[in-house]
Every structure is written in structure tokens, then in C-alpha cells.
Coordinates of C-alpha atoms and ligand atoms in Angstrom, one line a residue:
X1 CA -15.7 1.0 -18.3
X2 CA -17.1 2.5 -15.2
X3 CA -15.5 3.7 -11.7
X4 CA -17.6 2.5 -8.9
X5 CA -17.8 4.9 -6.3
X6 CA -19.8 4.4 -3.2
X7 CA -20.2 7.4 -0.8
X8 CA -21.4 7.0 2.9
X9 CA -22.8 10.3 4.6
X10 CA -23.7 10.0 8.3
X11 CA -25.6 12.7 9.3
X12 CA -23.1 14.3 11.7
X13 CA -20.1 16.0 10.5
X14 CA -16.5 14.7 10.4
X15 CA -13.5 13.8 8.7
X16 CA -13.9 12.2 5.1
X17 CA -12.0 9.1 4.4
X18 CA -11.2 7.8 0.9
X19 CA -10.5 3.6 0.7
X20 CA -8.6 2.8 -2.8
X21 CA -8.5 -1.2 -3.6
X22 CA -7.2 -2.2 -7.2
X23 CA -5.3 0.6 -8.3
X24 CA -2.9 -2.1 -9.3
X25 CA -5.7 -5.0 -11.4
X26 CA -3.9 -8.4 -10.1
X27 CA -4.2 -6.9 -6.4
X28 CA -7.8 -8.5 -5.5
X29 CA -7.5 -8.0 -1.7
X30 CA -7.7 -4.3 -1.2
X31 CA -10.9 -4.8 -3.9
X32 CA -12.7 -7.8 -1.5
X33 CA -11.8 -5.5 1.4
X34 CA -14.0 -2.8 0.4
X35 CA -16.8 -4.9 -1.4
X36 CA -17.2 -6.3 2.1
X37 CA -17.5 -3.1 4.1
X38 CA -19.6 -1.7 1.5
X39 CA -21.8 -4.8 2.1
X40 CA -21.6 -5.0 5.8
X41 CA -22.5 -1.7 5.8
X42 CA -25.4 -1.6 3.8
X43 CA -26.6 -4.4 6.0
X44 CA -26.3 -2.5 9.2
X45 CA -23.3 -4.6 10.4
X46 CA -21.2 -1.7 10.3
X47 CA -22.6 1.3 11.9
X48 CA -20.6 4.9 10.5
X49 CA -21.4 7.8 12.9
X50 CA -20.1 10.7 11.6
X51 CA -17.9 11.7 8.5
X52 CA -17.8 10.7 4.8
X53 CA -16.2 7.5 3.8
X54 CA -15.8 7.4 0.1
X55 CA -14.7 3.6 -1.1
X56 CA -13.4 2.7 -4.3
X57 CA -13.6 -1.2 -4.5
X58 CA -12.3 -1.1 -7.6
X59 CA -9.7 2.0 -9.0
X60 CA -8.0 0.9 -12.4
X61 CA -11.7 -1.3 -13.9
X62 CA -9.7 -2.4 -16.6
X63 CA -6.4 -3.7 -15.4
X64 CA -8.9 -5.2 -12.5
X65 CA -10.6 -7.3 -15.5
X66 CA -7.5 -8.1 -17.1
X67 CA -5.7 -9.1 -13.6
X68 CA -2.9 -6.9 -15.1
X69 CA -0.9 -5.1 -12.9
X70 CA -2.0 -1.9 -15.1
X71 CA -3.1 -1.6 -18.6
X72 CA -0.4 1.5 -19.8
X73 CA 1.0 2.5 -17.4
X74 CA 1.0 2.3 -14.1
X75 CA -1.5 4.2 -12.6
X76 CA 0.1 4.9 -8.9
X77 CA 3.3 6.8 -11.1
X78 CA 3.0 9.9 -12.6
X79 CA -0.5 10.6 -11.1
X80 CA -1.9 13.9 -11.5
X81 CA -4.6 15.1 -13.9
X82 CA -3.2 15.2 -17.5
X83 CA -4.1 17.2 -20.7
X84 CA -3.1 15.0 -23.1
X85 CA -4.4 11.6 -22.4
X86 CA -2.2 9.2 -24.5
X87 CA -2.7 6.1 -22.1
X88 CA -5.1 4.2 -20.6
X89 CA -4.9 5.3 -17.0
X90 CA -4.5 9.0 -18.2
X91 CA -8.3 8.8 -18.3
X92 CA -8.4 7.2 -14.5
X93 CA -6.4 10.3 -13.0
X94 CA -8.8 12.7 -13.1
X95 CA -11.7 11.0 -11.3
X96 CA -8.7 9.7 -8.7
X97 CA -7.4 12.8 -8.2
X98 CA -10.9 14.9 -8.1
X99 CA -11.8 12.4 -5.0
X100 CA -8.6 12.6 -3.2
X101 CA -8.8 16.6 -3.9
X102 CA -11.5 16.9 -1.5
X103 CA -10.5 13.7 1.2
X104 CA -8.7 13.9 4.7
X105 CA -7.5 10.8 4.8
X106 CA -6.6 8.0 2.4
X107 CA -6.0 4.4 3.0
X108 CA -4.6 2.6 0.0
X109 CA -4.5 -1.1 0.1
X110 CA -2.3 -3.1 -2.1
X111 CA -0.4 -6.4 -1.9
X112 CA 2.5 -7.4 -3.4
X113 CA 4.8 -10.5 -5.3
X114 CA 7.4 -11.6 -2.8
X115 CA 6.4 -14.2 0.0
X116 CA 5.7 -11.9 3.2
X117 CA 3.1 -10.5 5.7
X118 CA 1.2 -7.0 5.4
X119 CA 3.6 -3.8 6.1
X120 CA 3.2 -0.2 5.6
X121 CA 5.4 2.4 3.7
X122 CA 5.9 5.2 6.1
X123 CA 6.3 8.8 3.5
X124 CA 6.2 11.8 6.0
X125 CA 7.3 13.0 9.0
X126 CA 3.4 13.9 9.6
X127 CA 3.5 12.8 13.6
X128 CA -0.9 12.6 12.8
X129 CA -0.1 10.8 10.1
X130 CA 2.0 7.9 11.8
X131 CA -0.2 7.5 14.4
X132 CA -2.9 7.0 12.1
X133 CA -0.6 4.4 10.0
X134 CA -0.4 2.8 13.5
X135 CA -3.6 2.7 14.5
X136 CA -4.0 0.3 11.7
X137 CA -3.1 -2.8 13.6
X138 CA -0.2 -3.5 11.1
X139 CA 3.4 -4.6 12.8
X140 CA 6.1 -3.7 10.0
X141 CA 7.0 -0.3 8.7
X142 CA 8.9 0.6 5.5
X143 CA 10.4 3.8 6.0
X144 CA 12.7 6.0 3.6
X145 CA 11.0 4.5 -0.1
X146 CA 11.0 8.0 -1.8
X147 CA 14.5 9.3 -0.2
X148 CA 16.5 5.7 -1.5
X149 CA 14.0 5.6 -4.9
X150 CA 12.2 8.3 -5.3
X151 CA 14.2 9.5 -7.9
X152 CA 14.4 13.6 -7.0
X153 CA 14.8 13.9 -10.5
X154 CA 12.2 16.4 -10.4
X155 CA 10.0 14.7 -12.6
X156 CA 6.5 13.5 -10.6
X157 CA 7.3 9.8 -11.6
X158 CA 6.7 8.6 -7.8
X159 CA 4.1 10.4 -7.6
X160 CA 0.9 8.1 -6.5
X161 CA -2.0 8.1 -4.7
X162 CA -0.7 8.5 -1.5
X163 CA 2.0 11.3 -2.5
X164 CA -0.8 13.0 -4.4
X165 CA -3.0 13.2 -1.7
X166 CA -0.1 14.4 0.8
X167 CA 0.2 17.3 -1.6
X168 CA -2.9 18.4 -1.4
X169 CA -3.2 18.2 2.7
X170 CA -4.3 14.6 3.3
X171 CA -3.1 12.0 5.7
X172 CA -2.3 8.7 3.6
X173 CA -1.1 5.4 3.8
X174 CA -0.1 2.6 1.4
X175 CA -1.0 -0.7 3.3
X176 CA 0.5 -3.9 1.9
X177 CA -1.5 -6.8 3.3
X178 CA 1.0 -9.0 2.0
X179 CA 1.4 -11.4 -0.8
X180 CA -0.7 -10.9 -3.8
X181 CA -1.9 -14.8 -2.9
X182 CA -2.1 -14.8 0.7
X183 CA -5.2 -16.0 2.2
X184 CA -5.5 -13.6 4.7
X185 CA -5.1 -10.5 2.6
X186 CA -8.3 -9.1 2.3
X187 CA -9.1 -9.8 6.1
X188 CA -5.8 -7.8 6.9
X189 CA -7.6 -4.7 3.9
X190 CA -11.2 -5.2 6.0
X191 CA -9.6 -5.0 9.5
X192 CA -7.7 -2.2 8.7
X193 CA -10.5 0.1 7.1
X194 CA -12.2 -0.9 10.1
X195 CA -9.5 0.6 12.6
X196 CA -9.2 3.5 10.2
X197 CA -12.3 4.7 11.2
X198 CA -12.1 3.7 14.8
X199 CA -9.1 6.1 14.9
X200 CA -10.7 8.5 12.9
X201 CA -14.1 8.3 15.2
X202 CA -16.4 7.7 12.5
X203 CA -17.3 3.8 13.7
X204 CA -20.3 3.7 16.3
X205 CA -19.0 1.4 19.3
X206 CA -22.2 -0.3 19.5
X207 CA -21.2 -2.7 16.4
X208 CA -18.0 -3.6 17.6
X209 CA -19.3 -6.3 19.7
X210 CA -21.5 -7.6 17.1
X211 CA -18.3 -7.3 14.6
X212 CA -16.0 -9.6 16.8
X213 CA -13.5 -7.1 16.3
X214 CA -11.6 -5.7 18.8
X215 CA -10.2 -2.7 16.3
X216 CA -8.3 -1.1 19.8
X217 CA -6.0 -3.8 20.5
X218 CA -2.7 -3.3 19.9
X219 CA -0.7 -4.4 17.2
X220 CA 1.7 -5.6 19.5
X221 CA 5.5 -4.5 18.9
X222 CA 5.3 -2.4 16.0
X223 CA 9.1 -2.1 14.2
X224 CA 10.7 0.1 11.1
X225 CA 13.4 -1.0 8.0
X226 CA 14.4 2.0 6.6
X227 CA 15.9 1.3 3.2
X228 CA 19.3 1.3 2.2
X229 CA 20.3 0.5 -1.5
X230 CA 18.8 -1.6 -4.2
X231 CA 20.1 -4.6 -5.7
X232 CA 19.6 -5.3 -9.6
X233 CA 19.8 -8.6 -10.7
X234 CA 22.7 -9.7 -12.6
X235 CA 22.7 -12.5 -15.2
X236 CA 22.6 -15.8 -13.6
X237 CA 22.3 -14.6 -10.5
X238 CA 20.5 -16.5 -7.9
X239 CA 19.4 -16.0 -4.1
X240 CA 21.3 -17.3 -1.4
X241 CA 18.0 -18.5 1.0
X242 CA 14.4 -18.5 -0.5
X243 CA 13.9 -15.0 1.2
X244 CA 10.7 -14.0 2.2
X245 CA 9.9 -10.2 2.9
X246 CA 11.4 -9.0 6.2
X247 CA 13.9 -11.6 6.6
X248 CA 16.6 -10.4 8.5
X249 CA 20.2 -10.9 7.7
X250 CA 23.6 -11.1 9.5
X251 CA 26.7 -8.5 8.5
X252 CA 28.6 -10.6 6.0
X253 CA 25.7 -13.1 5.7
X254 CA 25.3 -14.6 2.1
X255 CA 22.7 -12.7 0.4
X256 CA 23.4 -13.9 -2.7
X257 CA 25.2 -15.7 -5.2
X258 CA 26.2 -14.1 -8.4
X259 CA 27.0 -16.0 -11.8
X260 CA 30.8 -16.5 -10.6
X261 CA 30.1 -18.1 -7.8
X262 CA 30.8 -14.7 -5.6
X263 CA 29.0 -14.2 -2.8
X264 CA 27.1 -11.1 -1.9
X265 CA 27.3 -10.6 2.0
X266 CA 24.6 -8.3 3.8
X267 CA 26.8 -4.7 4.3
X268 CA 25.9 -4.7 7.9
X269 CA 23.2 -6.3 9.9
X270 CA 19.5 -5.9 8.3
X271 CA 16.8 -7.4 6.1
X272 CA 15.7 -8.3 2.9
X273 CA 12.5 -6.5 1.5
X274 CA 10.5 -7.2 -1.2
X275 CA 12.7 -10.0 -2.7
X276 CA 11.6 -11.1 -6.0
X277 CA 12.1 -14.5 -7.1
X278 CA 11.3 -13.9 -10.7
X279 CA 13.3 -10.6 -11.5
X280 CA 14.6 -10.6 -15.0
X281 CA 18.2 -9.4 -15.5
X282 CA 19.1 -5.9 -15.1
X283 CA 15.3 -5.9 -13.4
X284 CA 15.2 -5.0 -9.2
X285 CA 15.7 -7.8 -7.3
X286 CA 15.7 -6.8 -3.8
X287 CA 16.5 -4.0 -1.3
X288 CA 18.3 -3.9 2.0
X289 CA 17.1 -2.0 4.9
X290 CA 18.2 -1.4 8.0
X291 CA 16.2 -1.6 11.6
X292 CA 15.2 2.2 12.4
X293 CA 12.9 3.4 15.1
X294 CA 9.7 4.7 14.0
X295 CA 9.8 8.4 14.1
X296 CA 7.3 10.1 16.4
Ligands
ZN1 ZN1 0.2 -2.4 -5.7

């Protein structure tokens, strides 16, 4: 199996931007995003001025072929070249991390299993980083992942693509365009590489018009969850509501019910992220957040 790896260089200098779809195989949007701007590109549709855009339709081939989330082991933990290749993705983080080595910017686009709309995990406190993750025309923001879960056991375990590029100077974000299923998924990935350049200045105006895009609109109200604690799912334990991502919840609402009928009441007012429906026992179930202003 191959990496695909398609490199535009427009002639005039500028910042080089590196588009990851499918570093997770049963997330198809982020790889139909970048299929289409390669396409559009090569067709004139999209015009690049200056920069180097590096796009990665496809980032772990075999999991992608599978639909597997990942083959061994999850390819966006523990990333960072390894000698001893005992997995797998082992062999993937090489090539990954030799291209986000020598990027600016990354935009990694996944999608995930609850029912829910695209959002964006906020890492840094990088003030040109936010404004780039809010340039992407996304409304929701997950903010304090790697603080609540990170696990700061020192080991690189959280380490993905967009914590391995911060360590080596990048700007990166982790867009979710929502529900693994979700029709309008790889739209979301395409609009957003699209505004990603805008913001970057590597998108000639002239297209825009021909693109239907209007990439400088504002998102509208733009709002942040930062993340509280994590719930585990207990043995006959069941949800209270059908929650979808970004539901909020009342203090002392039901959040659940637990196998002896006790009720498990929001801890103060908030919402649900990333419920999911089909947890196992002892697996994570959901998290609770609280409403936070974006930083910057
Ligand atoms: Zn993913």
C-alpha cells in the first residue's frame, strides 16, 4: 500500500499547508474533501496563488480499505517516528511526520460516532492559531481535551497529528465535520480547506465567484465547551434523552439512568459531548463540558 500525496506549488512564495483526510479509515469525509479540491484544482476551478498546499486524501490506506477505524493502532496516538515498527501504522508515522516536519499549518479533518454537527478541538493558547481555527467557518469549539484527558502521564499517548505538528512550530487544527454519516460532512471538510487558504492568502479571489463560495462570511456566533469530567459507562446503564453532541443540559437535569434506577443529574449547567450510544461497559460514554469563552 501506497501514500498518496499530492503537492501544489504556485509560483510565488508563502505559507505551506498540509490537509490530512482518513487518518482514522471509517472517516470518508475528510478523504472526499480533499479528492475534490485536488480535482477542482486540477481543473482550474480552484485557483492557488501563492504557497504550498500539500493534501493527503487518504493518510492510514489500509484502515481506509478496511473502513476500520485503524488497523493496530491508532494512528493519531502515539505519533512520532518509531524505531521499532511492531504495528501497522508504525510504518505510516514516518512519512506523516516527515510532511508535517516541514508544514506551517495543518488542517486535519475527521468525523466522529455520536449524532452532532462539525466542531473543532481548540489545543493551544496560540492567539494565530485560533484565529485560523475560526476562520474556518465552523460554530462550536471543544476546548481543554488534553488538560481533562490528555493523560500528563508523560508518555506521548495523545500525541497526534495535530499535537505533533504543534511541537514542531505548526499551527493545527482537528476539524470534526460531524457524524461519521452525515450528508453534509465532506461539504463542511471542502468548505473549510477552502477558507483555510482564504485566511492563509494562498486562494486567488478571482475563483471565488465562479466557486459560489463566499469563504469570508462569518460563521455567525461562534461558542466554546470546555470539558469537565468523563463519564464511563456502567453496566446497564442507559441515557436519559437520545443525546446528540452539544446538547445542553440543566444543573440537576437527568443525564442518565444507571442500572438501579439512580439518576445521574448534570453537576451544574452544561452539555453533553460526544455521547455514544453504543459504549460497552467500563468503555467512555460521554463527557460534560461547560460553556467557556473562546480565548483570544
Ligand atoms: Zn477521527
Amino acid at each position: 500500500m501506497t501514500v498518496k500525496i499530492i503537492t501544489y506549488r504556485p509560483l510565488q512564495a508563502g505559507p505551506a499547508l498540509t490537509v490530512l483526510g482518513a487518518v482514522h479509515g471509517n472517516e470518508r469525509c475528510g478523504a472526499e474533501a480533499v479528492a475534490r479540491l485536488a480535482a477542482d484544482i486540477d481543473r482550474d476551478l480552484v485557483v492557488l496563488k501563492r504557497g504550498i498546499l500539500q493534501l493527503v486524501p487518504v493518510a492510514n490506506p489500509r484502515a481506509y480499505r478496511e473502513g476500520v477505524r485503524f488497523v493496530e493502532r491508532n494512528l493519531n496516538r502515539h505519533l512520532y517516528p518509531k524505531e521499532q515498527k511492531r504495528h501497522y501504522e508504525d510504518h505510516l508515522d514516518p512519512i506523516l511526520c516527515g510532511l508535517l516536519d516541514g508544514t506551517e499549518v495543518l488542517l486535519d479533518l475527521h468525523s466522529y460516532t455520536s449524532q452532532g454537527g462539525p466542531f473543532i478541538f481548540l489545543g493551544g493558547n496560540d492567539a494565530r492559531e485560533l484565529a485560523y481555527a475560526r476562520a474556518l467557518g465552523v460554530p462550536d469549539f471543544v476546548c481543554g481535551w488534553s488538560e481533562a484527558f490528555g493523560g500528563g502521564d508523560g508518555s506521548r499517548e495523545s500525541q497526534g497529528t495535530t499535537e505533533y505538528a504543534r511541537s514542531q512550530g505548526a499551527l493545527a487544527v482537528t476539524l470534526e465535520c460531524g457524524h461519521h454519516h452525515n450528508a453534509d460532512a465532506a461539504q463542511i471538510g471542502y468548505q473549510a480547506i477552502l477558507r483555510a487558504l482564504w485566511h492563509l492568502d494562498m486562494l486567488d479571489e478571482g475563483c471565488l465567484a465562479t466557486l459560489g463560495l463566499d469563504v469570508q462570511a462569518s460563521a455567525g456566533r461562534q461558542r466554546g465547551v470546555r470539558m469537565k469530567s468523563v463519564y464511563r459507562r456502567e453496566q446497564g446503564a442507559s441515557f436519559a434523552r437520545p443525546w446528540k453532541h452539544f446538547d445542553s443540559v440543566a444543573k440537576g437535569e437527568a443525564m442518565a439512568m444507571l442500572a438501579g434506577g439512580e439518576i445521574l443529574p448534570a453537576p451544574e449547567n452544561g452539555f453533553i459531548v460526544l455521547p455514544k450510544d453504543n459504549a460497552a461497559a467500563g468503555e467512555e460514554w460521554f463527557y460534560f463540558g461547560t460553556a467557556t469563552p473562546l480565548p483570544g
